[in-house]
Every structure is written in structure tokens, then in C-alpha cells.
Coordinates of C-alpha atoms in Angstrom, one line a residue:
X68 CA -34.3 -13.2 30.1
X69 CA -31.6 -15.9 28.8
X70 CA -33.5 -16.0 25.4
X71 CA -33.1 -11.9 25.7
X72 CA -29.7 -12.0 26.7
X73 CA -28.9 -14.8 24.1
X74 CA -30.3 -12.6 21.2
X75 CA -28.1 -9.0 21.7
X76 CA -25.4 -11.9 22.5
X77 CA -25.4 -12.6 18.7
X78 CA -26.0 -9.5 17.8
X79 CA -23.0 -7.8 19.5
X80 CA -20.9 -10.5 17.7
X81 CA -22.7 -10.2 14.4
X82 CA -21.7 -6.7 14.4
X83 CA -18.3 -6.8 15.4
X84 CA -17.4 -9.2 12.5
X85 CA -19.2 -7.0 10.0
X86 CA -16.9 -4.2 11.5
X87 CA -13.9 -6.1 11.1
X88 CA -14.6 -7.2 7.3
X89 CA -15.9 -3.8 6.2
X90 CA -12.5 -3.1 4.7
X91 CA -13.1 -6.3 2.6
X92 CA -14.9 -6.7 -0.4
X93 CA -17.7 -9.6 1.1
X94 CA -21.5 -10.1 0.0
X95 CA -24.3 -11.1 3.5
X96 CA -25.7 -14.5 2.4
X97 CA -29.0 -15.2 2.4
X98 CA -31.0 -18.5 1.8
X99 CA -33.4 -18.4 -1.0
X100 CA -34.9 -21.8 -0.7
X101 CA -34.2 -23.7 3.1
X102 CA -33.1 -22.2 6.0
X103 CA -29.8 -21.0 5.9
X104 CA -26.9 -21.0 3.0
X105 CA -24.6 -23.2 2.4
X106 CA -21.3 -21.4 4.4
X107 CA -20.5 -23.0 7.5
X108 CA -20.8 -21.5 10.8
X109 CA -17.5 -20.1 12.4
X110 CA -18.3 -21.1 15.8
X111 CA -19.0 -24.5 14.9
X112 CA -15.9 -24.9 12.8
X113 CA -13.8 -23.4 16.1
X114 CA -15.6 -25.4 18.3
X115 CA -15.3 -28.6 16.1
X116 CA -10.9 -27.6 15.9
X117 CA -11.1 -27.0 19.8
X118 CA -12.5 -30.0 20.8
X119 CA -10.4 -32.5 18.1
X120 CA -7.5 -30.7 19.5
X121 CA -8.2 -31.6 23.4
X122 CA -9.4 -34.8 22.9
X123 CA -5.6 -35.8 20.8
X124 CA -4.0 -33.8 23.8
X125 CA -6.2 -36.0 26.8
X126 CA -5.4 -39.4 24.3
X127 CA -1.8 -38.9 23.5
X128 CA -0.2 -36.7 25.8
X129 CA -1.1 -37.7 29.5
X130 CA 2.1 -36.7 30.9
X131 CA 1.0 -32.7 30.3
X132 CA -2.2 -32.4 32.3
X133 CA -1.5 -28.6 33.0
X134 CA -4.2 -26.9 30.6
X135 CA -7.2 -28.9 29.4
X136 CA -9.9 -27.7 27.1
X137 CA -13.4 -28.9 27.2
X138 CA -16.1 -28.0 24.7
X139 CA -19.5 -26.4 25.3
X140 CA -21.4 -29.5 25.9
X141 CA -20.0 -32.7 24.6
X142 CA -23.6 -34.3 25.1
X143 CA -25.2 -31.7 22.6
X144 CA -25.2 -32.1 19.5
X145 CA -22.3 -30.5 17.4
X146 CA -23.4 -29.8 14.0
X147 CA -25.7 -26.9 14.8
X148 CA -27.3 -25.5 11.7
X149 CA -26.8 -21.4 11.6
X150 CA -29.7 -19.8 12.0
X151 CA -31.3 -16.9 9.9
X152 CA -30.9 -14.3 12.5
X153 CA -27.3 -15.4 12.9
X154 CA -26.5 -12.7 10.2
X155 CA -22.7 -12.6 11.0
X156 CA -22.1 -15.8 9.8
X157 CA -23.8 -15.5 6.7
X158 CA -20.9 -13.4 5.1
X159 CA -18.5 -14.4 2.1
X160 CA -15.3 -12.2 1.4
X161 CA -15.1 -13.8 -1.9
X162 CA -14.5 -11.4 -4.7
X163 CA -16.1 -14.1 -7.2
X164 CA -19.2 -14.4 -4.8
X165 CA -19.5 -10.1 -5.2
X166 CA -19.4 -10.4 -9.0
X167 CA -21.8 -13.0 -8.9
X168 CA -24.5 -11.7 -7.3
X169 CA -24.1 -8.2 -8.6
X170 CA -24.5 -9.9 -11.6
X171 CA -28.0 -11.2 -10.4
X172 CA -29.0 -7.8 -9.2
X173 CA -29.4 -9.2 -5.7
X174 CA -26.7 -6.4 -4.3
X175 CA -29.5 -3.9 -4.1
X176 CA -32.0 -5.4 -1.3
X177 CA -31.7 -8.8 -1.0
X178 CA -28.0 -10.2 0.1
X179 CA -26.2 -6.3 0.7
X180 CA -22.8 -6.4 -0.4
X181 CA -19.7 -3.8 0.6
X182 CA -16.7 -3.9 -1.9
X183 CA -13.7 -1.5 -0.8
X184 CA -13.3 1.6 -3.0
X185 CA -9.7 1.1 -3.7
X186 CA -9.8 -4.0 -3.5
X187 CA -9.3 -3.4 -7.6
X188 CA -6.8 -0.8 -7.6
X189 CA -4.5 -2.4 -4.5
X190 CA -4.8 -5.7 -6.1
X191 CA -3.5 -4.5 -9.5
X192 CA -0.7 -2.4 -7.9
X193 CA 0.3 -5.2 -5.3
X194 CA 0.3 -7.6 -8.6
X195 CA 2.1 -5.3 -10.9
X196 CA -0.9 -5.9 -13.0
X197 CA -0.7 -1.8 -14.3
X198 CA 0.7 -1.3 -17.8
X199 CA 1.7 1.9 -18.8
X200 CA 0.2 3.0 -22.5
X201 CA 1.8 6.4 -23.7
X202 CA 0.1 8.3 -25.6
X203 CA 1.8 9.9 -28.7
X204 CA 1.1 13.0 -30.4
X205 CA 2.0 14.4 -33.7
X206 CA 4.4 16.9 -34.3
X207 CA 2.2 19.9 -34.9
X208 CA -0.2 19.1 -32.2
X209 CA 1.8 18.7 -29.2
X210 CA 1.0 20.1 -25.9
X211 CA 3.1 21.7 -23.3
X212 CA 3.0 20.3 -19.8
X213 CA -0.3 19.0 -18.9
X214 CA -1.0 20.6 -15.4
X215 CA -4.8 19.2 -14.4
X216 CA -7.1 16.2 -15.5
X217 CA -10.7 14.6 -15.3
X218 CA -12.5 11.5 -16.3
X219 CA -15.2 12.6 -18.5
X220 CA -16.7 9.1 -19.3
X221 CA -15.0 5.3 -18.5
X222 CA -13.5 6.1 -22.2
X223 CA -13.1 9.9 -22.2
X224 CA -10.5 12.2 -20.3
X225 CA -10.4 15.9 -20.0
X226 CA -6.9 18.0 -19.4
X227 CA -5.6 21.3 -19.4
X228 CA -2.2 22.3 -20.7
X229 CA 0.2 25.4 -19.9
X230 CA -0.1 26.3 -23.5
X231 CA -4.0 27.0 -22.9
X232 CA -5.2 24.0 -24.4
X233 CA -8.5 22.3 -23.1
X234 CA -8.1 19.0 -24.5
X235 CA -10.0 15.6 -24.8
X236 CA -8.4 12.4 -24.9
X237 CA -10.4 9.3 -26.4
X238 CA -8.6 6.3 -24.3
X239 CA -9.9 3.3 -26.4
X240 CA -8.6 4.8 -30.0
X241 CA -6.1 7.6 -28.2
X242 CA -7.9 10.1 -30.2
X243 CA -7.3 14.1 -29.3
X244 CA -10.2 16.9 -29.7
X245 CA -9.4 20.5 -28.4
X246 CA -12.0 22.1 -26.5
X247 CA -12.4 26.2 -27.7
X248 CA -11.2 28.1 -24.7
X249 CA -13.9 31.0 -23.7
X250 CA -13.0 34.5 -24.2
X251 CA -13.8 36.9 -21.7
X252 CA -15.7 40.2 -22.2
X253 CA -13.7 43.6 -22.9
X254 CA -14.3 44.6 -19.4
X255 CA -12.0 41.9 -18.0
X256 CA -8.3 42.3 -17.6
X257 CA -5.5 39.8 -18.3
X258 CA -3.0 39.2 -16.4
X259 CA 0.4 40.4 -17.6
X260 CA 1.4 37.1 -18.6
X261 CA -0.2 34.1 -19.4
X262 CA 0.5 30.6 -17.6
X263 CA -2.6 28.2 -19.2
X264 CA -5.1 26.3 -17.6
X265 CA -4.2 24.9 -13.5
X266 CA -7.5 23.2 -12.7
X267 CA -10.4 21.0 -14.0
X268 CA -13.0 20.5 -11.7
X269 CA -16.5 18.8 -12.0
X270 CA -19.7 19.6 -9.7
X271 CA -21.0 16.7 -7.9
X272 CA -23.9 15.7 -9.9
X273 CA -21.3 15.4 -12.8
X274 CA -23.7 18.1 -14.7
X275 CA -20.6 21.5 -14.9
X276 CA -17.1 21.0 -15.5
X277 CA -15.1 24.2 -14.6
X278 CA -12.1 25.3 -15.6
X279 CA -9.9 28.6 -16.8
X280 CA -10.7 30.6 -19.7
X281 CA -8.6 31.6 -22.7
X282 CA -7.7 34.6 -19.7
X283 CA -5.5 32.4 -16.6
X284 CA -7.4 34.6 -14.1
X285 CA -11.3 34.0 -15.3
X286 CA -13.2 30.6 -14.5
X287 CA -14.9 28.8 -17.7
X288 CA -18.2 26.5 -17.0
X289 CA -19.0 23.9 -19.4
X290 CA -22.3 21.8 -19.6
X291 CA -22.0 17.8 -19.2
X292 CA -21.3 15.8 -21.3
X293 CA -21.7 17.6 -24.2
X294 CA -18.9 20.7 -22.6
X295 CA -21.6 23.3 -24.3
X296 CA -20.2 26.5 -22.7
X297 CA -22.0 28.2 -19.8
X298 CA -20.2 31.9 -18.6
X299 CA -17.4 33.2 -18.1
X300 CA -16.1 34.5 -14.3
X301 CA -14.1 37.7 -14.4
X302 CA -13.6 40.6 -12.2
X303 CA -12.4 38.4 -9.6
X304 CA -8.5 37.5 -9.7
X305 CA -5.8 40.0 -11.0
X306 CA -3.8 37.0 -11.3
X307 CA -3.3 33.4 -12.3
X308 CA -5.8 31.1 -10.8
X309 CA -4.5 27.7 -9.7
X310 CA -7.3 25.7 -8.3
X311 CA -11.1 25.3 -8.2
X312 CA -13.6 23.7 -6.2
X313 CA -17.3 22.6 -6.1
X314 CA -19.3 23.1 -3.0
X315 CA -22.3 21.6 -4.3
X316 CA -24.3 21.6 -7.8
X317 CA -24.5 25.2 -8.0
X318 CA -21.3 27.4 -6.0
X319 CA -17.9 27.3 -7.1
X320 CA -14.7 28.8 -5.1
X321 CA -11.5 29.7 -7.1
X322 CA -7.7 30.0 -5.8
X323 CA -5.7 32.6 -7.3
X324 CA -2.2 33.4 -7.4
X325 CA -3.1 36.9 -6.1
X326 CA -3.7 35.8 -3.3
X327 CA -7.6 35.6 -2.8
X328 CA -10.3 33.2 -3.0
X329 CA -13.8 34.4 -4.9
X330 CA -17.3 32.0 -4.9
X331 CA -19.2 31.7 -7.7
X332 CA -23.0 30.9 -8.5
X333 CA -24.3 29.1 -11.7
X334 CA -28.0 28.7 -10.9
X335 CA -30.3 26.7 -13.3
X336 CA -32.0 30.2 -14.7
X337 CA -28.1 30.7 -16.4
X338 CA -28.2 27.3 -18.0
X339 CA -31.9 27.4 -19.1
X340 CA -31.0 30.7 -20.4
X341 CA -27.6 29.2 -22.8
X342 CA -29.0 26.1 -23.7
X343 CA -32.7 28.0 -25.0
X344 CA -31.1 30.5 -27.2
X345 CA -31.4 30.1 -30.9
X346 CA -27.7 31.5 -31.5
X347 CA -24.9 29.7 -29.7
X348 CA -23.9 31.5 -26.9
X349 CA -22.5 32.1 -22.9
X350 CA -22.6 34.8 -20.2
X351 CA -20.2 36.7 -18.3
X352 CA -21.0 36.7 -14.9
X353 CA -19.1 38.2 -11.8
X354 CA -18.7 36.7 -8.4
X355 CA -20.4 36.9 -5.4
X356 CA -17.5 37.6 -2.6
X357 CA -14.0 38.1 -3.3
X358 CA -12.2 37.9 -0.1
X359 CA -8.3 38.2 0.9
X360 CA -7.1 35.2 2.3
X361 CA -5.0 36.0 5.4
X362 CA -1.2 35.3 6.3
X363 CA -1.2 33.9 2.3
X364 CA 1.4 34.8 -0.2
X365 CA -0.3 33.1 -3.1
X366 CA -3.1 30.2 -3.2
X367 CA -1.8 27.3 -4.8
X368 CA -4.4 24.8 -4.3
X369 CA -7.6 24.0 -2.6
X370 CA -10.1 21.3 -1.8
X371 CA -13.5 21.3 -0.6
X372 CA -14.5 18.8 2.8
X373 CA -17.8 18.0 2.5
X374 CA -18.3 16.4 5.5
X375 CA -17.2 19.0 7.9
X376 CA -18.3 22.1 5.6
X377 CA -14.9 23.2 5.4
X378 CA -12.4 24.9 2.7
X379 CA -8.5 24.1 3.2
X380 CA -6.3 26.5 1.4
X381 CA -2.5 25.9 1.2
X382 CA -0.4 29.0 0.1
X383 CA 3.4 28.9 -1.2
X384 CA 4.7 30.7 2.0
X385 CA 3.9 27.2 3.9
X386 CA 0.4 27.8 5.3
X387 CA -2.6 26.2 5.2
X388 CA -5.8 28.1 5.4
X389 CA -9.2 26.5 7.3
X390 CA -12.1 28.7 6.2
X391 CA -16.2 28.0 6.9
X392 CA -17.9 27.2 3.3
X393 CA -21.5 28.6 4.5
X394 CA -20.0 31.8 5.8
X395 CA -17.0 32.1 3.6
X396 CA -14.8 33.0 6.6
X397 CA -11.7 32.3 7.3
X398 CA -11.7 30.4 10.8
X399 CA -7.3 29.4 11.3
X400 CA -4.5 29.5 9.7
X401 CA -1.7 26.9 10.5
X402 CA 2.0 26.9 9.3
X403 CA 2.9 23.7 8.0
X404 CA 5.6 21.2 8.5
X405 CA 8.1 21.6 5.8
X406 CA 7.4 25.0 3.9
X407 CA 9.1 24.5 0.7
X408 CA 7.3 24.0 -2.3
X409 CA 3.5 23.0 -0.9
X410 CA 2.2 22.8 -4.2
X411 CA -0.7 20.6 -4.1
X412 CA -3.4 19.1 -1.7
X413 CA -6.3 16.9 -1.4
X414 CA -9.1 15.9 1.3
X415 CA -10.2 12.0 2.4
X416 CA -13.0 12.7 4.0
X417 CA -13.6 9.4 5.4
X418 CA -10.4 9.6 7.4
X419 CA -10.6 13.1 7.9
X420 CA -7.5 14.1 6.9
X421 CA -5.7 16.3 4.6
X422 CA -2.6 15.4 2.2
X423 CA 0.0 18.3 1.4
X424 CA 3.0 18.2 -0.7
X425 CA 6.1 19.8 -0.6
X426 CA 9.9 19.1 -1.9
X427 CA 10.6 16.2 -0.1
X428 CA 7.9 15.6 2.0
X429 CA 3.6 14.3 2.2
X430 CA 2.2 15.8 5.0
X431 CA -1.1 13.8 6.5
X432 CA -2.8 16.6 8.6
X433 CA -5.8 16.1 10.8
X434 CA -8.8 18.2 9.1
X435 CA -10.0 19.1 12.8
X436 CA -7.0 20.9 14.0
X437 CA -4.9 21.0 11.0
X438 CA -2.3 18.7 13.6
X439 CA 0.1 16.9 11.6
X440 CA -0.1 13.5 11.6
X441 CA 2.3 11.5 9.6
X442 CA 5.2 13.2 7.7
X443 CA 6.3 10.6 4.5
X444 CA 9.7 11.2 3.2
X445 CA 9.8 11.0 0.0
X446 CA 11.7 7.9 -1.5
X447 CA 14.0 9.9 -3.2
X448 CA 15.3 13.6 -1.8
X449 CA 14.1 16.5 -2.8
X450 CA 12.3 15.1 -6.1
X451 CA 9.5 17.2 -4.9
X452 CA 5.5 15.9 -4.7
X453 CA 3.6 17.4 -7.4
X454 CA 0.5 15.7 -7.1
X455 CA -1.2 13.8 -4.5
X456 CA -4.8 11.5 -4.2
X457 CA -6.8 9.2 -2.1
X458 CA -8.5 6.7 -3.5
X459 CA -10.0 4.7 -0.4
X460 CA -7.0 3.7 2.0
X461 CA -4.7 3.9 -1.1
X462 CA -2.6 7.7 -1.2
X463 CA -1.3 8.1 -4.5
X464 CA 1.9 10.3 -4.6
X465 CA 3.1 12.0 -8.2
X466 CA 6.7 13.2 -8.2
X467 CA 9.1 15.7 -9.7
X468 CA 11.1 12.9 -11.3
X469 CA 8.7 10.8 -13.3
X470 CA 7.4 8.3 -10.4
X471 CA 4.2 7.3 -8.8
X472 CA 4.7 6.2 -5.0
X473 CA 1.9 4.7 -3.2
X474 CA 0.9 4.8 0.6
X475 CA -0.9 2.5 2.5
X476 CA -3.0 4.3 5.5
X477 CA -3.7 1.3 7.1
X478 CA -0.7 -0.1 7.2
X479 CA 1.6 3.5 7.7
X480 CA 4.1 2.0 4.9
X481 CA 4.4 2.0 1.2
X482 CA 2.4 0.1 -0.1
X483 CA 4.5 -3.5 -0.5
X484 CA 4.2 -5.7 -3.4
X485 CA 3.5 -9.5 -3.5
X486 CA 5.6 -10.6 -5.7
X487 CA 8.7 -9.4 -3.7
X488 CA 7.6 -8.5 -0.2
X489 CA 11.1 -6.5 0.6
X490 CA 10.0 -4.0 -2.6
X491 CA 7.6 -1.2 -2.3
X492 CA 5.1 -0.7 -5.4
X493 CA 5.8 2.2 -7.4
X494 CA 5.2 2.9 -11.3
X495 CA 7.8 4.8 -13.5
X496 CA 6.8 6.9 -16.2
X497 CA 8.3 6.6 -19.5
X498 CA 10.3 10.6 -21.1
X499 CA 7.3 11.7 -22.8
X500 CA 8.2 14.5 -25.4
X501 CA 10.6 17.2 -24.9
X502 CA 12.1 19.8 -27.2
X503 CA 15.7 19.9 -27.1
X504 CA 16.4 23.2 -27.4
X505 CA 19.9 24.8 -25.7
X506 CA 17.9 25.2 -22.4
X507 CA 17.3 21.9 -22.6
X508 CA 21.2 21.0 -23.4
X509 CA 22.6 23.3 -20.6
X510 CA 20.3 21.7 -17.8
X511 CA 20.5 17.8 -18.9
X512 CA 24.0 17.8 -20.0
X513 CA 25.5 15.7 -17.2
X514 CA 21.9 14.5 -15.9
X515 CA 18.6 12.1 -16.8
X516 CA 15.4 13.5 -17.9
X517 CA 12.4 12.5 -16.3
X518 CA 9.0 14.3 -16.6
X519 CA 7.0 15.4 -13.1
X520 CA 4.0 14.0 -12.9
X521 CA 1.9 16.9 -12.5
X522 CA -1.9 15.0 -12.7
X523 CA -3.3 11.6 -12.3
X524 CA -6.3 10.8 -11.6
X525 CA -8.1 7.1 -11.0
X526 CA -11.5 6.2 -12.9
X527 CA -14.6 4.9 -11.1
X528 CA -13.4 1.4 -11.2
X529 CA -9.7 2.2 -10.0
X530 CA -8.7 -0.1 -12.3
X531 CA -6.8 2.6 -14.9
X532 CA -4.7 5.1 -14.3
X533 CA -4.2 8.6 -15.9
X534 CA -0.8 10.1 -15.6
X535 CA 0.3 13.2 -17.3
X536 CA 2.9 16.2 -16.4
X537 CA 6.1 17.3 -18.1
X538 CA 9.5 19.0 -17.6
X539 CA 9.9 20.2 -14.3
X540 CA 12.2 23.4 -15.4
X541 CA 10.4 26.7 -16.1
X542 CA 11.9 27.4 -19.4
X543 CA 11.2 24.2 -21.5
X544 CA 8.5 22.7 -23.0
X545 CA 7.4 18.9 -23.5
X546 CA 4.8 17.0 -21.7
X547 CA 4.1 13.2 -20.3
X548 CA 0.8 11.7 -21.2
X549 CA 0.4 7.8 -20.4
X550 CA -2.4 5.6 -19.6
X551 CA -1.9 2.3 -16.7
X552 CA -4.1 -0.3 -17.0

């Protein structure tokens, strides 16, 4: 029975230090040749301190006999060698030691390794490592206010522009290709003004990249990598759509301005059918529900949560919207803190929590009850959030005025630099291009320009960052493009 109770003993405390480090980046040990590896035991290091410590206090300091400490056994032997079940102890949080053995390919059975999805990216922001890049465009080939982006490739990026532009950015050379936007059929109907492209969104398998067509209120699907088109949606929105989102490989669900949400299907029969034909081609397709989402003025963004099967809506009248992906109804509707402006959102599904932006404020919302959690002002009034992410226990924050904030989950703060502990981390972004027309002259006279930052986006490594917005105004034109890295 001891031996039994001796063995969930170590157990227990092997898992509770695993638990503890699993925000760290750490690799599990194990010997290949001997016994055990070369890291030292923590309990015989503490028990080694403990027992130096109370035999200086019995020695030197006899007129204090209040507290006395006294080791295990001091008859035992004290340099116990760690055993191979003693799994807890077997654990470096060295970075280098990750690298290493991901390096040997041992990562996959042999030593298991964990590395935080956001140790690069809060290292480099903590270190003002991040360099911003800007990326400049010639005069006849300039954009206007880049409103969505995706990483394509660890060299490629994908954005959409309010002038209807589906462009690709080549981040090694900072070379530009526009993507042809799809035209709909004659039996869809435009909207009675154009406002460009809102979303960009990318199935999970990374095989369809959706977007808007040449019309704001149809959906485009491209094939990956090569962005061969797919179909056009139509028949679905009378208005602008804003935002898009994958379920899975196949079903798409798309936010409108109207008011609605619609779900799409492109099944493998539509692809096989494109990519077979001798003529370069797409289809038209039309969706499968369109459905009114209730107590909504207009849908201005939406994400997907995997993990509870969920769509969150927010509308621009200061609700958010819960509705069940598998029977595409619409379960609550919650009004939300501060109801100006709540112009974008986005899930963590790990946390279970939802991030909302409005003027002056990021909402943190429990994805179970739609509860507010957390409220963040924003650092500077009413700059307005235009664009908010999670990338591990990192929230990035995009404002109205040209800065990216950053919010630590753990810690409830901004996230604090090391170079000067009393400063929170936060990245300014350089004008960008705007034309200087008399709009332009009337509203800036007496103030700064800054550009909002209405897109970033992290790549898979975390280490780069892709910024990219423009004038915040409705009447000019410019746009911010920059790279951090």
C-alpha cells in the first residue's frame, strides 16, 4: 500500500507542475542512454537549501530556538538520483532546449514539448523587437483603405480594399498582384451603392478563401493557393455584406448590412466540376437559408466558435446575437455594454470568450452567457477600436488613430514592457498615403492625421505583424499598409 500510495504521490505532483508550466514554452526530458537526464531534481535541490539553511540557523543563531527545520532523514542519503517515472522533474522551460530538440525531430513522440502560441510574439513586443516596414505604392496603383486581410503563405498576404480591389502583397520583395474580382450573373442585383470588399476569410483546411465579389452584397470562393475562382453567392443580401465565416471545409455564413445572415455550401462536386473544365470558368450558386437576424439593425461582424458550435453576431444598434450553427437558429440576443460604434469582434476559444469593440471601449464577454467580463478603456478617448485579435493570451487592439494596444489576459493589464516597466507596449503606425483634397483641408486643418487601423493580422509564427487601414473620415481616400517584424 505505501509503494501504491507513493506512486499517485508523484504523480499528483508530476501533474500539478506540468499544469503550472503549460503556459511556458518547456520540452519533457528523457534519457537516451542511462537512467535519467542530466536536470536536477527540484526536491533535492529544496531539500539540499532547506537543510543548509537550518543547520547555519542551529550553528550560528542559538539564541532563536523558536522554529527549527529538520530534513526528511538526515541518515539517508541526499543525492537521490530522479527516477524515470518521476516525469515532473524531467522538464526544461528553456526556449534553446525547444529549438534543439525540434530540431532533432524528437518533439513528435519521444521528449513532448508545449511552446505557448503567443512566447514569440510577447517576447518581441515586451522587447520592442517589432519594426515597422511600410509598404509604398506607386502613384497610379494606390488603394483606398484596406478594410480585411489574410496570410496566404509565411511570404504572401491577401487584402481587400474599399475601392474593390482583391490584392496580393509579396512581403519579402513588397511586390503587388491584383486578384480579378468575380462578376455576378444578370439575375443578381447590386446594391445602390458600392462600398468594396469587408471580409477575407479562409476555410479550416486552408483549401477556399472567401471573400466579396465585384457586387458588395455576393460572396466570391477562391481555390488555395492558386485563388482559381470557384462561384459566385447571390440572391442572398440586398445590401453590403460585412463579414464572413467558415464553419468547417465546406459551409460558409455571411453578415450583411441588411440585416441577415445566409449559409452557404461549396461541396467537392462544385470544385471537381471548375477545376475539370477545359475553359476557365465558375458557378453561381444561391444559398441554402437566408434568415432575419432578430433585434439587429445591421450585421457588422461575425465569428464562428468552434468549440461550443456557436455563431456570435454583433449589430450596430449595440447587440450581440448567439445563434446554434447546426440548426441556424437564433438562441439570445444580449445588449452590450457600451453601444456606440461595435464594429468588430473576434472569438478565443480556449478562454471562451468574446472581444467586441466599440468607441472607447473592448468588451471581454463570456461566450456562455454573453456576461461581460472585463470592460478595457481605451488608452486614449473615444479613438474608437477598429479591429481586435487573440493570439494565445495576447489581445491585440487596432485603433481609430493609428495605434496598436496590447492586452494581457493573464495579467488583466496592458501588456508592460521590459525595458521600462512603468510603460505599456504599444506600436504606432507611420501616415500612410492620403490625398489632400479640400475634404481633407477642412477636417485636418487645426488637427494630426493618423490612419485607423482597420486589419492586422499575426502569421503562424507570431513573429510578424500585418497592419493596414486608412482615413477614418467617410469622404477621403488613402490607406496604411505596414509590415512589423
Amino acid at each position: 500500500m505505501s509503494d501504491l500510495g507513493e506512486f499517485f504521490k508523484r504523480r499528483m505532483e508530476a501533474t500539478r507542475e506540468t499544469a503550472n508550466l503549460k503556459e511556458l514554452a518547456y520540452v519533457r526530458r528523457r534519457p537516451v542512454v542511462g537512467r535519467s537526464t542530466r536536470s536536477t531534481n527540484s526536491r533535492v535541490v529544496t531539500s539540499k537549501s532547506h537543510h543548509r539553511q537550518s543547520s547555519y540557523q542551529v550553528q550560528n543563531d542559538n539564541k532563536s530556538l523558536d522554529f527549527i527545520y529538520y530534513s526528511d532523514s538526515e541518515d539517508e542519503t541526499e543525492a537521490v538520483e530522479p527516477s524515470n517515472e518521476d516525469a515532473g522533474y524531467n522538464i526544461s522551460c528553456n526556449f534553446v532546449d525547444c529549438m534543439v530538440n525540434r530540431e532533432r525531430g524528437c518533439d513528435r513522440k519521444f521528449q513532448t514539448q508545449r511552446l505557448a502560441s503567443e512566447y514569440a510574439t510577447r517576447h518581441m513586443l515586451s522587447n520592442a523587437m517589432l519594426k515597422e516596414y511600410p509598404v509604398m505604392q506607386g502613384n497610379m496603383n494606390k488603394v483606398s483603405k484596406v478594410f480585411c486581410s489574410q496570410w496566404l503563405s509565411h511570404k504572401q498576404v491577401i487584402f481587400g480594399t474599399k475601392c474593390n480591389k482583391l490584392m496580393v502583397l509579396d512581403v519579402n520583395t513588397r511586390h503587388m498582384d491584383q486578384i480579378p474580382s468575380l462578376q455576378s450573373s444578370e439575375n443578381s442585383v447590386p446594391p445602390d451603392q458600392e462600398c468594396g470588399i469587408h471580409s477575407i476569410e479562409i476555410n479550416p483546411s486552408g483549401t477556399l478563401l472567401a471573400t466579396g465579389a465585384r457586387n458588395s452584397n455576393d460572396v466570391a470562393v477562391y481555390r488555395l493557393p492558386t485563388l482559381d475562382p470557384i462561384c459566385v453567392g447571390e440572391n442572398a443580401h440586398s445590401d453590403w455584406i460585412f463579414d464572413q465565416t467558415w464553419l468547417d471545409d465546406q459551409f460558409l455564413v455571411s453578415g450583411s448590412r441588411d440585416g441577415s445572415i445566409a449559409l452557404w455550401r461549396i461541396t467537392d462536386e462544385m470544385i471537381e466540376q471548375v477545376t475539370s473544365a477545359d475553359i476557365p470558368s465558375y458557378l453561381y450558386t444561391r444559398p441554402l437559408l437566408n434568415k432575419k437576424c432578430k433585434q439587429a439593425d445591421r450585421v457588422r461582424s461575425l465569428c464562428y466558435n468552434n468549440r461550443t458550435q456557436e455563431i456570435a453576431v454583433v449589430s450596430l444598434n449595440g447587440y450581440i446575437h448567439c445563434w446554434d450553427a447546426l440548426k441556424m437558429k437564433q438562441v439570445m440576443s444580449k445588449r452590450l455594454p457600451h453601444t456606440l460604434e461595435n464594429v468588430c469582434l473576434s472569438t478565443d476559444e480556449e478562454c471562451q470568450m468574446y472581444a467586441v469593440g466599440s468607441k472607447a471601449h473592448t468588451d471581454l464577454l463570456d461566450s456562455r452567457t454573453l456576461q461581460s467580463v472585463r470592460k478595457i478603456p481605451s488608452r486614449n478617448s473615444g479613438c474608437g477600436i477598429r479591429s481586435v485579435s487573440f493570439k494565445g493570451n495576447i489581445l491585440t487592439i487596432g485603433t481609430g488613430i493609428g495605434l496598436m494596444l496590447f492586452w494581457d489576459l493573464r495579467a488583466c493589464k496592458f501588456l508592460e514592457s521590459t525595458m521600462n516597466s512603468n510603460r505599456a507596449v504599444q506600436l504606432k503606425a507611420s501616415r500612410g498615403w492620403v490625398q489632400r483634397d479640400d475634404t481633407f483641408m477642412d477636417a485636418f486643418q487645426n488637427q494630426k492625421y493618423l490612419p485607423a487601423i482597420y486589419t492586422h493580422c499575426y502569421d503562424t509564427s507570431g513573429t510578424r505583424l500585418f497592419a493596414a487601414g486608412g482615413p477614418l473620415q467617410c469622404g477621403l481616400k488613402g490607406n496604411y499598409i505596414g509590415l512589423w517584424q
